[in-house]
Amino acid sequence: MFPFKLSLNASTLFPFGLGIKEQLRIAAEAGYEGFEIWIRDLEAYVMNGGSIRELKRYIADTGISFVNAIAFFKWADQSPEVREDGLRQAEREMHMLAELGCPAVAAPPFGEVEQVTLDEMAVNYARLAELGDQTGVVPYLEFWGRAKKLARLSEAIYVAAESGRVDTRILLDPFHMHTGGSRLEGLSCLNGNRIGIVHVNDYPASSDPLLVTDQERLFPGDGAAPSSRLGELLRQIGYTGYLSLELFNEDYGDMSAVEVASHGINKIKKAYGT
């Protein structure tokens, strides 16, 4: 039996220009259990007259679950003014997600963070987590391989520990582990319940970690990412949550949206099921 649950990140379907309800329909039709929404798509839906209450009913009818949201608020910015604006934005968006029934939101080091120490980032993350307590939406601490700070798994573990939040959950992504130089074996420092969600993808064997772009991400198993080993380590530390396909391809050739989504399931199971 496949040991993980399957999720689709909306970014994978961006080339098809679908609205949020169409994205959900495709994910459900392909057989995913979960879906990662992008805040920008939710805001567009509401601006065009959509009702969050109606969208919540729609997703219940599909049988799929919102498992996380992708947002970009500057909670860790080195500018106090920008950071406060970012936290206010986070609070607004968390309330919207709570109304929709989405339990979590990604919290990457978005903004200017080069001059921020990891200890300062830990304090700021604790403030963000407090907003999560108030809204019921958990901020998943995400490291970005190209970020000036919080670029590695080890840095995320440090921020989580120094934040004083024993419930901190980290968002993993093999692409960011590759571009930031994170050691895969560092996962042994985590317990599975400290991982919020795992984005899955691959990258070309010849890719330079400093130059490879998001648009070059591949389906799991089509590149050099140690997907099988990652899956093995996740099982060893007791992670049984979602693997969420996150690609940023600009073109899938002749494949339809549902064919892309279905192909993704097959690739994930093959790459992470052994």
XYZ file of C-alpha atoms in Angstrom, residues 1 3 52 76 137 147 154 165 183 187 192 194 212 255 257 266:
16
model
C 0.000 0.000 0.000
C 2.228 5.057 2.506
C -16.522 31.338 0.024
C 10.198 37.959 8.180
C -4.690 28.133 10.271
C 16.623 32.808 -0.183
C 19.101 23.041 8.958
C 6.886 26.796 19.269
C 21.565 17.383 3.198
C 15.569 14.657 7.814
C 7.220 12.879 10.969
C 6.985 17.984 12.551
C 18.193 25.891 -12.315
C -1.594 16.777 -22.585
C -5.198 19.248 -17.589
C 1.473 7.736 -11.485
